[in-house]
PDB file of C-alpha atoms and ligand atoms in Angstrom:
ATOM      1  CA  MET A  11      15.957  10.459 -16.356  1.00  0.00           C
ATOM      2  CA  GLY A  12      16.310  13.945 -14.838  1.00  0.00           C
ATOM      3  CA  LEU A  13      14.913  14.720 -11.459  1.00  0.00           C
ATOM      4  CA  SER A  14      12.037  16.821 -12.766  1.00  0.00           C
ATOM      5  CA  LYS A  15      10.924  14.125 -15.213  1.00  0.00           C
ATOM      6  CA  LEU A  16      11.016  11.542 -12.445  1.00  0.00           C
ATOM      7  CA  GLN A  17       9.079  13.947 -10.227  1.00  0.00           C
ATOM      8  CA  ASN A  18       6.438  14.374 -12.939  1.00  0.00           C
ATOM      9  CA  LEU A  19       6.144  10.648 -13.429  1.00  0.00           C
ATOM     10  CA  TYR A  20       5.793  10.175  -9.662  1.00  0.00           C
ATOM     11  CA  MET A  21       3.028  12.795  -9.556  1.00  0.00           C
ATOM     12  CA  ALA A  22       1.242  11.226 -12.531  1.00  0.00           C
ATOM     13  CA  VAL A  23       1.265   7.725 -11.039  1.00  0.00           C
ATOM     14  CA  VAL A  24       0.152   8.893  -7.586  1.00  0.00           C
ATOM     15  CA  THR A  25      -2.575  11.100  -9.057  1.00  0.00           C
ATOM     16  CA  GLU A  26      -3.854   8.307 -11.267  1.00  0.00           C
ATOM     17  CA  HIS A  27      -4.171   5.901  -8.329  1.00  0.00           C
ATOM     18  CA  SER A  28      -5.708   8.471  -5.983  1.00  0.00           C
ATOM     19  CA  LYS A  29      -8.316   9.716  -8.478  1.00  0.00           C
ATOM     20  CA  ALA A  30      -9.396   6.284  -9.635  1.00  0.00           C
ATOM     21  CA  PRO A  31      -8.267   3.837  -6.954  1.00  0.00           C
ATOM     22  CA  HIS A  32      -8.086   0.162  -7.912  1.00  0.00           C
ATOM     23  CA  HIS A  33      -9.949  -2.435  -5.825  1.00  0.00           C
ATOM     24  CA  TYR A  34     -12.118   0.160  -4.103  1.00  0.00           C
ATOM     25  CA  GLY A  35     -14.996  -1.484  -2.244  1.00  0.00           C
ATOM     26  CA  LYS A  36     -15.561  -4.442  -0.008  1.00  0.00           C
ATOM     27  CA  VAL A  37     -15.190  -8.205  -0.223  1.00  0.00           C
ATOM     28  CA  GLU A  38     -16.673 -10.872   2.041  1.00  0.00           C
ATOM     29  CA  GLY A  39     -13.907 -12.004   4.308  1.00  0.00           C
ATOM     30  CA  GLU A  40     -11.589 -10.776   6.983  1.00  0.00           C
ATOM     31  CA  THR A  41     -11.736  -7.076   7.713  1.00  0.00           C
ATOM     32  CA  ILE A  42      -9.720  -4.497   9.533  1.00  0.00           C
ATOM     33  CA  SER A  43      -9.893  -0.749   9.841  1.00  0.00           C
ATOM     34  CA  LEU A  44      -7.078   1.580  10.772  1.00  0.00           C
ATOM     35  CA  HIS A  45      -6.737   5.309  10.938  1.00  0.00           C
ATOM     36  CA  ASN A  46      -3.917   7.775  10.885  1.00  0.00           C
ATOM     37  CA  PRO A  47      -4.689  10.533  13.402  1.00  0.00           C
ATOM     38  CA  THR A  48      -1.861  12.745  12.133  1.00  0.00           C
ATOM     39  CA  CYS A  49      -3.561  13.293   8.799  1.00  0.00           C
ATOM     40  CA  GLY A  50      -7.106  11.983   9.291  1.00  0.00           C
ATOM     41  CA  ASP A  51      -6.748   9.108   6.842  1.00  0.00           C
ATOM     42  CA  VAL A  52      -9.100   6.190   7.410  1.00  0.00           C
ATOM     43  CA  ILE A  53      -8.913   2.805   5.712  1.00  0.00           C
ATOM     44  CA  PHE A  54     -11.222  -0.172   5.849  1.00  0.00           C
ATOM     45  CA  LEU A  55      -9.549  -3.223   4.333  1.00  0.00           C
ATOM     46  CA  SER A  56     -11.235  -6.510   3.518  1.00  0.00           C
ATOM     47  CA  LEU A  57      -9.733  -9.628   2.032  1.00  0.00           C
ATOM     48  CA  LYS A  58     -10.494 -13.184   1.158  1.00  0.00           C
ATOM     49  CA  TYR A  59      -8.202 -16.193   0.974  1.00  0.00           C
ATOM     50  CA  ASP A  60      -8.061 -19.299  -1.107  1.00  0.00           C
ATOM     51  CA  GLN A  61      -5.979 -21.510   1.153  1.00  0.00           C
ATOM     52  CA  ASP A  62      -2.811 -19.473   1.555  1.00  0.00           C
ATOM     53  CA  VAL A  63      -3.376 -17.067  -1.325  1.00  0.00           C
ATOM     54  CA  ILE A  64      -5.111 -13.691  -1.196  1.00  0.00           C
ATOM     55  CA  SER A  65      -7.880 -14.371  -3.697  1.00  0.00           C
ATOM     56  CA  ASP A  66      -9.690 -11.044  -3.350  1.00  0.00           C
ATOM     57  CA  ILE A  67      -8.972  -7.745  -1.652  1.00  0.00           C
ATOM     58  CA  ALA A  68     -10.610  -4.333  -1.495  1.00  0.00           C
ATOM     59  CA  PHE A  69     -10.429  -1.132   0.503  1.00  0.00           C
ATOM     60  CA  GLU A  70     -12.690   1.743   1.398  1.00  0.00           C
ATOM     61  CA  GLY A  71     -12.095   4.901   3.325  1.00  0.00           C
ATOM     62  CA  HIS A  72     -10.947   8.412   2.812  1.00  0.00           C
ATOM     63  CA  GLY A  73      -7.772  10.318   3.192  1.00  0.00           C
ATOM     64  CA  CYS A  74      -5.096  12.296   1.422  1.00  0.00           C
ATOM     65  CA  SER A  75      -3.972  11.371  -2.058  1.00  0.00           C
ATOM     66  CA  ILE A  76      -0.899   9.541  -0.747  1.00  0.00           C
ATOM     67  CA  SER A  77      -2.898   7.248   1.533  1.00  0.00           C
ATOM     68  CA  VAL A  78      -5.468   6.472  -1.168  1.00  0.00           C
ATOM     69  CA  ALA A  79      -2.815   5.955  -3.868  1.00  0.00           C
ATOM     70  CA  SER A  80      -0.808   3.720  -1.558  1.00  0.00           C
ATOM     71  CA  SER A  81      -3.891   1.593  -0.753  1.00  0.00           C
ATOM     72  CA  SER A  82      -4.653   1.253  -4.459  1.00  0.00           C
ATOM     73  CA  MET A  83      -1.065   0.221  -5.233  1.00  0.00           C
ATOM     74  CA  MET A  84      -0.952  -2.193  -2.306  1.00  0.00           C
ATOM     75  CA  THR A  85      -4.174  -3.984  -3.292  1.00  0.00           C
ATOM     76  CA  ASP A  86      -2.941  -4.265  -6.908  1.00  0.00           C
ATOM     77  CA  LEU A  87       0.295  -5.775  -5.745  1.00  0.00           C
ATOM     78  CA  VAL A  88      -0.789  -8.339  -3.150  1.00  0.00           C
ATOM     79  CA  LEU A  89      -3.814  -9.778  -4.958  1.00  0.00           C
ATOM     80  CA  HIS A  90      -2.999 -13.423  -5.837  1.00  0.00           C
ATOM     81  CA  LYS A  91       0.096 -13.395  -3.633  1.00  0.00           C
ATOM     82  CA  THR A  92       0.519 -15.784  -0.707  1.00  0.00           C
ATOM     83  CA  LYS A  93       0.205 -14.393   2.812  1.00  0.00           C
ATOM     84  CA  GLN A  94       3.946 -14.809   3.268  1.00  0.00           C
ATOM     85  CA  GLU A  95       4.754 -12.971   0.024  1.00  0.00           C
ATOM     86  CA  ALA A  96       2.362 -10.158   0.965  1.00  0.00           C
ATOM     87  CA  LEU A  97       3.955  -9.761   4.402  1.00  0.00           C
ATOM     88  CA  GLU A  98       7.388  -9.645   2.800  1.00  0.00           C
ATOM     89  CA  LEU A  99       6.256  -6.950   0.332  1.00  0.00           C
ATOM     90  CA  ALA A 100       4.797  -4.905   3.199  1.00  0.00           C
ATOM     91  CA  HIS A 101       8.122  -5.169   4.977  1.00  0.00           C
ATOM     92  CA  ILE A 102      10.066  -4.042   1.892  1.00  0.00           C
ATOM     93  CA  PHE A 103       7.641  -1.135   1.421  1.00  0.00           C
ATOM     94  CA  SER A 104       8.019  -0.030   5.015  1.00  0.00           C
ATOM     95  CA  GLU A 105      11.816  -0.031   4.741  1.00  0.00           C
ATOM     96  CA  MET A 106      11.644   1.918   1.484  1.00  0.00           C
ATOM     97  CA  VAL A 107       9.509   4.791   2.816  1.00  0.00           C
ATOM     98  CA  GLN A 108      11.839   5.032   5.787  1.00  0.00           C
ATOM     99  CA  GLY A 109      14.632   5.810   3.368  1.00  0.00           C
ATOM    100  CA  GLN A 110      16.346   2.467   2.850  1.00  0.00           C
ATOM    101  CA  GLN A 111      17.223   1.520  -0.691  1.00  0.00           C
ATOM    102  CA  ASP A 112      17.680  -1.964  -2.018  1.00  0.00           C
ATOM    103  CA  ASP A 113      17.063  -4.051  -5.114  1.00  0.00           C
ATOM    104  CA  ARG A 114      14.082  -5.908  -3.714  1.00  0.00           C
ATOM    105  CA  GLN A 115      12.086  -2.673  -4.047  1.00  0.00           C
ATOM    106  CA  LYS A 116      11.690  -3.441  -7.768  1.00  0.00           C
ATOM    107  CA  ALA A 117       9.139  -6.036  -6.672  1.00  0.00           C
ATOM    108  CA  LEU A 118       6.851  -3.244  -5.430  1.00  0.00           C
ATOM    109  CA  GLY A 119       5.502  -2.262  -8.867  1.00  0.00           C
ATOM    110  CA  ASP A 120       3.801   1.150  -8.857  1.00  0.00           C
ATOM    111  CA  ALA A 121       4.242   1.358  -5.085  1.00  0.00           C
ATOM    112  CA  ALA A 122       7.975   1.894  -5.688  1.00  0.00           C
ATOM    113  CA  PHE A 123       7.014   5.409  -6.819  1.00  0.00           C
ATOM    114  CA  LEU A 124       6.275   6.254  -3.188  1.00  0.00           C
ATOM    115  CA  ALA A 125       9.978   6.006  -2.244  1.00  0.00           C
ATOM    116  CA  GLY A 126      10.120   9.830  -2.259  1.00  0.00           C
ATOM    117  CA  VAL A 127       7.787   9.927   0.737  1.00  0.00           C
ATOM    118  CA  SER A 128      10.840   9.167   2.916  1.00  0.00           C
ATOM    119  CA  LYS A 129      11.799  12.826   2.521  1.00  0.00           C
ATOM    120  CA  PHE A 130       8.528  13.931   4.149  1.00  0.00           C
ATOM    121  CA  PRO A 131       8.399  12.278   7.597  1.00  0.00           C
ATOM    122  CA  GLN A 132       4.844  13.409   8.341  1.00  0.00           C
ATOM    123  CA  ARG A 133       3.590  11.655   5.166  1.00  0.00           C
ATOM    124  CA  ILE A 134       5.192   8.284   5.957  1.00  0.00           C
ATOM    125  CA  LYS A 135       2.187   7.284   8.075  1.00  0.00           C
ATOM    126  CA  CYS A 136      -0.114   8.157   5.162  1.00  0.00           C
ATOM    127  CA  ALA A 137       1.850   5.866   2.870  1.00  0.00           C
ATOM    128  CA  THR A 138       2.136   2.965   5.324  1.00  0.00           C
ATOM    129  CA  LEU A 139      -1.452   2.982   6.664  1.00  0.00           C
ATOM    130  CA  SER A 140      -2.868   0.374   4.286  1.00  0.00           C
ATOM    131  CA  TRP A 141       0.302  -1.738   4.467  1.00  0.00           C
ATOM    132  CA  ASN A 142       0.103  -1.751   8.266  1.00  0.00           C
ATOM    133  CA  ALA A 143      -3.545  -2.800   8.051  1.00  0.00           C
ATOM    134  CA  LEU A 144      -2.519  -5.617   5.719  1.00  0.00           C
ATOM    135  CA  THR A 145       0.277  -6.742   8.039  1.00  0.00           C
ATOM    136  CA  GLU A 146      -2.057  -6.707  11.034  1.00  0.00           C
ATOM    137  CA  VAL A 147      -4.780  -8.728   9.399  1.00  0.00           C
ATOM    138  CA  LEU A 148      -2.306 -11.265   7.971  1.00  0.00           C
ATOM    139  CA  SER A 149      -0.549 -11.645  11.291  1.00  0.00           C
ATOM    140  CA  GLU A 150      -3.758 -12.320  13.201  1.00  0.00           C
ATOM    141  CA  GLU A 151      -3.884 -16.053  12.623  1.00  0.00           C
TER     142      GLU A 151
HETATM  143 ZN1   ZN B 215      -2.566  11.348   4.801  1.00  0.00          ZN
END
């Protein structure tokens, strides 16, 4: 795939998630809110567990298309995962947007499309906001 085709696909996936985010709303459970002062992004994340598994998750907030798309992708990905799996995915995502490449990034689903953010340092915080919120809330116990 040429660079421009990949670029178009990236734009299409990000746009789709930011215009119609998945899992937008609130669930009864643990909550956390984080904001990214650099860009003004705000996220309110709520999630519910069934024993060790994330049985429901939702987010609300506002922000740039990257932060909203990333939240949508993150909630898609970690729903029905164990806490440990979700923390591992957040770690892989964080490495990816900082420019590291490795095979485990295939596990990120649509979120793998955000790898290009590593070229725009001021957008990295937009992309990682929801993942940081997830890591914080999962690490609380
Ligand atoms: Zn942003």
